PDB file of C-alpha atoms in Angstrom:
ATOM      1  CA  MET U   1       7.760  15.503  15.510  1.00  0.00           C
ATOM      2  CA  LYS U   2       7.037  12.280  17.400  1.00  0.00           C
ATOM      3  CA  LYS U   3       3.442  11.178  17.458  1.00  0.00           C
ATOM      4  CA  ASP U   4       1.483   8.444  19.135  1.00  0.00           C
ATOM      5  CA  VAL U   5      -0.344   6.568  16.375  1.00  0.00           C
ATOM      6  CA  ILE U   6      -2.479   3.563  15.609  1.00  0.00           C
ATOM      7  CA  ILE U   7      -0.699   1.129  13.298  1.00  0.00           C
ATOM      8  CA  SER U   8      -2.675  -1.388  11.233  1.00  0.00           C
ATOM      9  CA  ILE U   9      -0.586  -4.141   9.690  1.00  0.00           C
ATOM     10  CA  SER U  10      -1.898  -6.650   7.178  1.00  0.00           C
ATOM     11  CA  GLY U  11       0.219  -9.289   5.585  1.00  0.00           C
ATOM     12  CA  THR U  12      -0.354 -12.026   3.061  1.00  0.00           C
ATOM     13  CA  GLN U  13       2.058 -14.913   2.567  1.00  0.00           C
ATOM     14  CA  GLN U  14       1.627 -17.075  -0.523  1.00  0.00           C
ATOM     15  CA  TYR U  15       3.340 -20.433  -0.236  1.00  0.00           C
ATOM     16  CA  SER U  16       2.946 -23.280  -2.692  1.00  0.00           C
ATOM     17  CA  ASP U  17      -0.553 -23.855  -1.254  1.00  0.00           C
ATOM     18  CA  PRO U  18      -3.407 -22.297  -3.229  1.00  0.00           C
ATOM     19  CA  GLU U  19      -4.712 -20.378  -0.188  1.00  0.00           C
ATOM     20  CA  PRO U  20      -2.480 -17.609   1.172  1.00  0.00           C
ATOM     21  CA  ASP U  21      -1.938 -17.090   4.892  1.00  0.00           C
ATOM     22  CA  LYS U  22      -3.259 -13.763   6.115  1.00  0.00           C
ATOM     23  CA  VAL U  23      -2.262 -11.873   9.249  1.00  0.00           C
ATOM     24  CA  GLU U  24      -3.758  -8.669  10.604  1.00  0.00           C
ATOM     25  CA  LEU U  25      -2.661  -6.662  13.614  1.00  0.00           C
ATOM     26  CA  VAL U  26      -3.680  -3.312  15.051  1.00  0.00           C
ATOM     27  CA  THR U  27      -1.396  -1.809  17.672  1.00  0.00           C
ATOM     28  CA  ALA U  28      -0.301   1.458  19.220  1.00  0.00           C
ATOM     29  CA  GLY U  29       3.066   2.872  18.240  1.00  0.00           C
ATOM     30  CA  ARG U  30       5.157   5.925  17.460  1.00  0.00           C
ATOM     31  CA  PHE U  31       5.601   7.754  14.153  1.00  0.00           C
ATOM     32  CA  TYR U  32       8.248  10.363  13.445  1.00  0.00           C
ATOM     33  CA  LEU U  33      10.438  12.037  10.840  1.00  0.00           C
ATOM     34  CA  ARG U  34      14.225  12.113  11.259  1.00  0.00           C
ATOM     35  CA  ASP U  35      16.864  13.063   8.680  1.00  0.00           C
ATOM     36  CA  GLY U  36      14.388  12.834   5.801  1.00  0.00           C
ATOM     37  CA  HIS U  37      13.144   9.336   6.730  1.00  0.00           C
ATOM     38  CA  TYR U  38       9.833   8.382   8.308  1.00  0.00           C
ATOM     39  CA  TYR U  39       9.950   5.886  11.171  1.00  0.00           C
ATOM     40  CA  ILE U  40       7.138   3.625  12.375  1.00  0.00           C
ATOM     41  CA  SER U  41       7.884   1.910  15.672  1.00  0.00           C
ATOM     42  CA  TYR U  42       5.880  -0.521  17.827  1.00  0.00           C
ATOM     43  CA  HIS U  43       6.227  -3.367  20.321  1.00  0.00           C
ATOM     44  CA  GLU U  44       5.345  -6.858  19.160  1.00  0.00           C
ATOM     45  CA  SER U  45       2.899  -8.877  21.256  1.00  0.00           C
ATOM     46  CA  GLU U  46       2.314 -12.528  21.972  1.00  0.00           C
ATOM     47  CA  LEU U  47      -0.221 -12.452  19.108  1.00  0.00           C
ATOM     48  CA  THR U  48       2.672 -12.146  16.634  1.00  0.00           C
ATOM     49  CA  GLY U  49       4.795 -14.689  18.484  1.00  0.00           C
ATOM     50  CA  MET U  50       7.481 -12.066  19.059  1.00  0.00           C
ATOM     51  CA  GLU U  51       6.621 -10.708  22.496  1.00  0.00           C
ATOM     52  CA  GLY U  52       9.516  -8.691  23.907  1.00  0.00           C
ATOM     53  CA  THR U  53      10.543  -7.415  20.466  1.00  0.00           C
ATOM     54  CA  ARG U  54      10.480  -3.843  19.195  1.00  0.00           C
ATOM     55  CA  THR U  55       9.974  -3.366  15.453  1.00  0.00           C
ATOM     56  CA  THR U  56      11.104  -0.182  13.710  1.00  0.00           C
ATOM     57  CA  VAL U  57      10.306   0.505  10.061  1.00  0.00           C
ATOM     58  CA  LYS U  58      12.507   3.130   8.385  1.00  0.00           C
ATOM     59  CA  VAL U  59      11.023   4.487   5.145  1.00  0.00           C
ATOM     60  CA  GLY U  60      13.149   6.442   2.693  1.00  0.00           C
ATOM     61  CA  PRO U  61      12.884   7.261  -1.000  1.00  0.00           C
ATOM     62  CA  GLY U  62      12.493   3.896  -2.738  1.00  0.00           C
ATOM     63  CA  CYS U  63      13.728   1.815   0.194  1.00  0.00           C
ATOM     64  CA  VAL U  64      12.516   0.379   3.484  1.00  0.00           C
ATOM     65  CA  ARG U  65      14.430  -1.173   6.382  1.00  0.00           C
ATOM     66  CA  ILE U  66      12.678  -3.222   9.061  1.00  0.00           C
ATOM     67  CA  THR U  67      14.728  -3.688  12.217  1.00  0.00           C
ATOM     68  CA  ARG U  68      13.752  -5.868  15.157  1.00  0.00           C
ATOM     69  CA  THR U  69      15.470  -5.625  18.519  1.00  0.00           C
ATOM     70  CA  GLY U  70      14.898  -7.271  21.872  1.00  0.00           C
ATOM     71  CA  ARG U  71      14.018 -10.939  22.069  1.00  0.00           C
ATOM     72  CA  ASN U  72      14.212 -11.321  18.272  1.00  0.00           C
ATOM     73  CA  HIS U  73      16.934  -9.608  16.234  1.00  0.00           C
ATOM     74  CA  SER U  74      16.828  -8.990  12.507  1.00  0.00           C
ATOM     75  CA  GLN U  75      17.293  -6.375   9.843  1.00  0.00           C
ATOM     76  CA  LEU U  76      15.529  -6.703   6.507  1.00  0.00           C
ATOM     77  CA  ASP U  77      16.073  -4.310   3.594  1.00  0.00           C
ATOM     78  CA  PHE U  78      13.638  -3.772   0.734  1.00  0.00           C
ATOM     79  CA  VAL U  79      14.699  -2.022  -2.478  1.00  0.00           C
ATOM     80  CA  PRO U  80      12.714  -2.746  -5.666  1.00  0.00           C
ATOM     81  CA  GLY U  81      14.553  -5.068  -8.031  1.00  0.00           C
ATOM     82  CA  GLN U  82      17.200  -5.984  -5.468  1.00  0.00           C
ATOM     83  CA  ARG U  83      18.019  -9.008  -3.362  1.00  0.00           C
ATOM     84  CA  HIS U  84      19.172  -8.543   0.233  1.00  0.00           C
ATOM     85  CA  ASN U  85      20.628 -11.289   2.391  1.00  0.00           C
ATOM     86  CA  ALA U  86      20.170 -11.256   6.151  1.00  0.00           C
ATOM     87  CA  LEU U  87      20.595 -13.342   9.251  1.00  0.00           C
ATOM     88  CA  TYR U  88      17.190 -13.599  10.917  1.00  0.00           C
ATOM     89  CA  GLN U  89      17.685 -14.328  14.603  1.00  0.00           C
ATOM     90  CA  THR U  90      14.866 -16.277  16.255  1.00  0.00           C
ATOM     91  CA  GLU U  91      14.544 -17.846  19.681  1.00  0.00           C
ATOM     92  CA  TYR U  92      15.147 -21.203  17.974  1.00  0.00           C
ATOM     93  CA  GLY U  93      18.335 -20.069  16.272  1.00  0.00           C
ATOM     94  CA  PRO U  94      19.430 -18.032  13.244  1.00  0.00           C
ATOM     95  CA  LEU U  95      18.021 -18.383   9.728  1.00  0.00           C
ATOM     96  CA  ASN U  96      19.783 -17.261   6.551  1.00  0.00           C
ATOM     97  CA  ILE U  97      17.141 -15.467   4.542  1.00  0.00           C
ATOM     98  CA  ALA U  98      16.990 -13.296   1.462  1.00  0.00           C
ATOM     99  CA  THR U  99      14.346 -10.781   0.449  1.00  0.00           C
ATOM    100  CA  ILE U 100      13.817 -10.129  -3.246  1.00  0.00           C
ATOM    101  CA  THR U 101      11.752  -6.954  -3.491  1.00  0.00           C
ATOM    102  CA  GLU U 102       9.298  -6.508  -6.324  1.00  0.00           C
ATOM    103  CA  ARG U 103       7.621  -3.278  -5.200  1.00  0.00           C
ATOM    104  CA  VAL U 104       7.775  -0.596  -2.502  1.00  0.00           C
ATOM    105  CA  HIS U 105       5.113   2.092  -2.349  1.00  0.00           C
ATOM    106  CA  ALA U 106       5.010   4.684   0.438  1.00  0.00           C
ATOM    107  CA  ALA U 107       2.425   7.427   0.790  1.00  0.00           C
ATOM    108  CA  LEU U 108       3.426   8.981   4.111  1.00  0.00           C
ATOM    109  CA  SER U 109       3.142  12.528   5.407  1.00  0.00           C
ATOM    110  CA  ASP U 110       3.453  14.089   8.841  1.00  0.00           C
ATOM    111  CA  GLU U 111      -0.137  12.980   9.492  1.00  0.00           C
ATOM    112  CA  GLY U 112       0.453   9.281   8.695  1.00  0.00           C
ATOM    113  CA  GLY U 113      -0.424   7.322   5.579  1.00  0.00           C
ATOM    114  CA  HIS U 114       0.459   3.872   4.302  1.00  0.00           C
ATOM    115  CA  LEU U 115       3.318   1.689   3.142  1.00  0.00           C
ATOM    116  CA  GLU U 116       3.147  -1.380   0.893  1.00  0.00           C
ATOM    117  CA  ILE U 117       5.877  -3.893   0.127  1.00  0.00           C
ATOM    118  CA  ARG U 118       5.665  -6.911  -2.183  1.00  0.00           C
ATOM    119  CA  TYR U 119       8.595  -9.316  -1.977  1.00  0.00           C
ATOM    120  CA  ALA U 120       9.721 -12.937  -2.148  1.00  0.00           C
ATOM    121  CA  VAL U 121      11.531 -14.715   0.676  1.00  0.00           C
ATOM    122  CA  GLU U 122      14.189 -17.395   0.340  1.00  0.00           C
ATOM    123  CA  ILE U 123      15.455 -19.445   3.275  1.00  0.00           C
ATOM    124  CA  ASP U 124      18.898 -20.977   2.739  1.00  0.00           C
ATOM    125  CA  ASN U 125      18.594 -20.110  -0.998  1.00  0.00           C
ATOM    126  CA  VAL U 126      15.285 -21.964  -1.376  1.00  0.00           C
ATOM    127  CA  TYR U 127      12.099 -20.088  -2.299  1.00  0.00           C
ATOM    128  CA  ALA U 128       9.767 -19.971   0.716  1.00  0.00           C
ATOM    129  CA  ALA U 129       6.956 -17.504  -0.037  1.00  0.00           C
ATOM    130  CA  THR U 130       5.790 -14.354  -1.755  1.00  0.00           C
ATOM    131  CA  ASN U 131       4.666 -11.718   0.717  1.00  0.00           C
ATOM    132  CA  HIS U 132       2.574  -8.587   0.541  1.00  0.00           C
ATOM    133  CA  LEU U 133       2.823  -6.269   3.546  1.00  0.00           C
ATOM    134  CA  ARG U 134       0.694  -3.178   4.132  1.00  0.00           C
ATOM    135  CA  ILE U 135       1.150  -0.819   7.072  1.00  0.00           C
ATOM    136  CA  ASP U 136      -1.352   1.976   7.717  1.00  0.00           C
ATOM    137  CA  VAL U 137      -0.517   4.761  10.184  1.00  0.00           C
ATOM    138  CA  ARG U 138      -3.118   7.129  11.624  1.00  0.00           C
ATOM    139  CA  PRO U 139      -3.258   9.508  14.572  1.00  0.00           C
ATOM    140  CA  SER U 140      -4.428   7.946  17.827  1.00  0.00           C
TER     141      SER U 140
END
């Protein structure tokens, strides 16, 4: 089961400023089930600043992995109550980051659905932001 889908992504980043930064993106992508995990895959655009990058979101029971390949390389893991360290490769050089996941909620079926992740980000062991990511998947 591989399906062409419409993917709506909304993200909020709360820094020390009182107003959070908000990002919204709607794009075409692929959605499929393999080995008991749902996958959401799409190509980044110049709107996200990551043109030439493919993002794949792997959703399993209680965990999510976001992998980027192409021009930008990274792998971020999200498991509630856990901290995961990663090397985030950018065109300007690598960053040592950590994700500290508060919550993962997935309501996905073969028809689509949504995924939500709430997590904090540290860069070089210094708190950077608290993020809330929501991904909605629907048939195209």
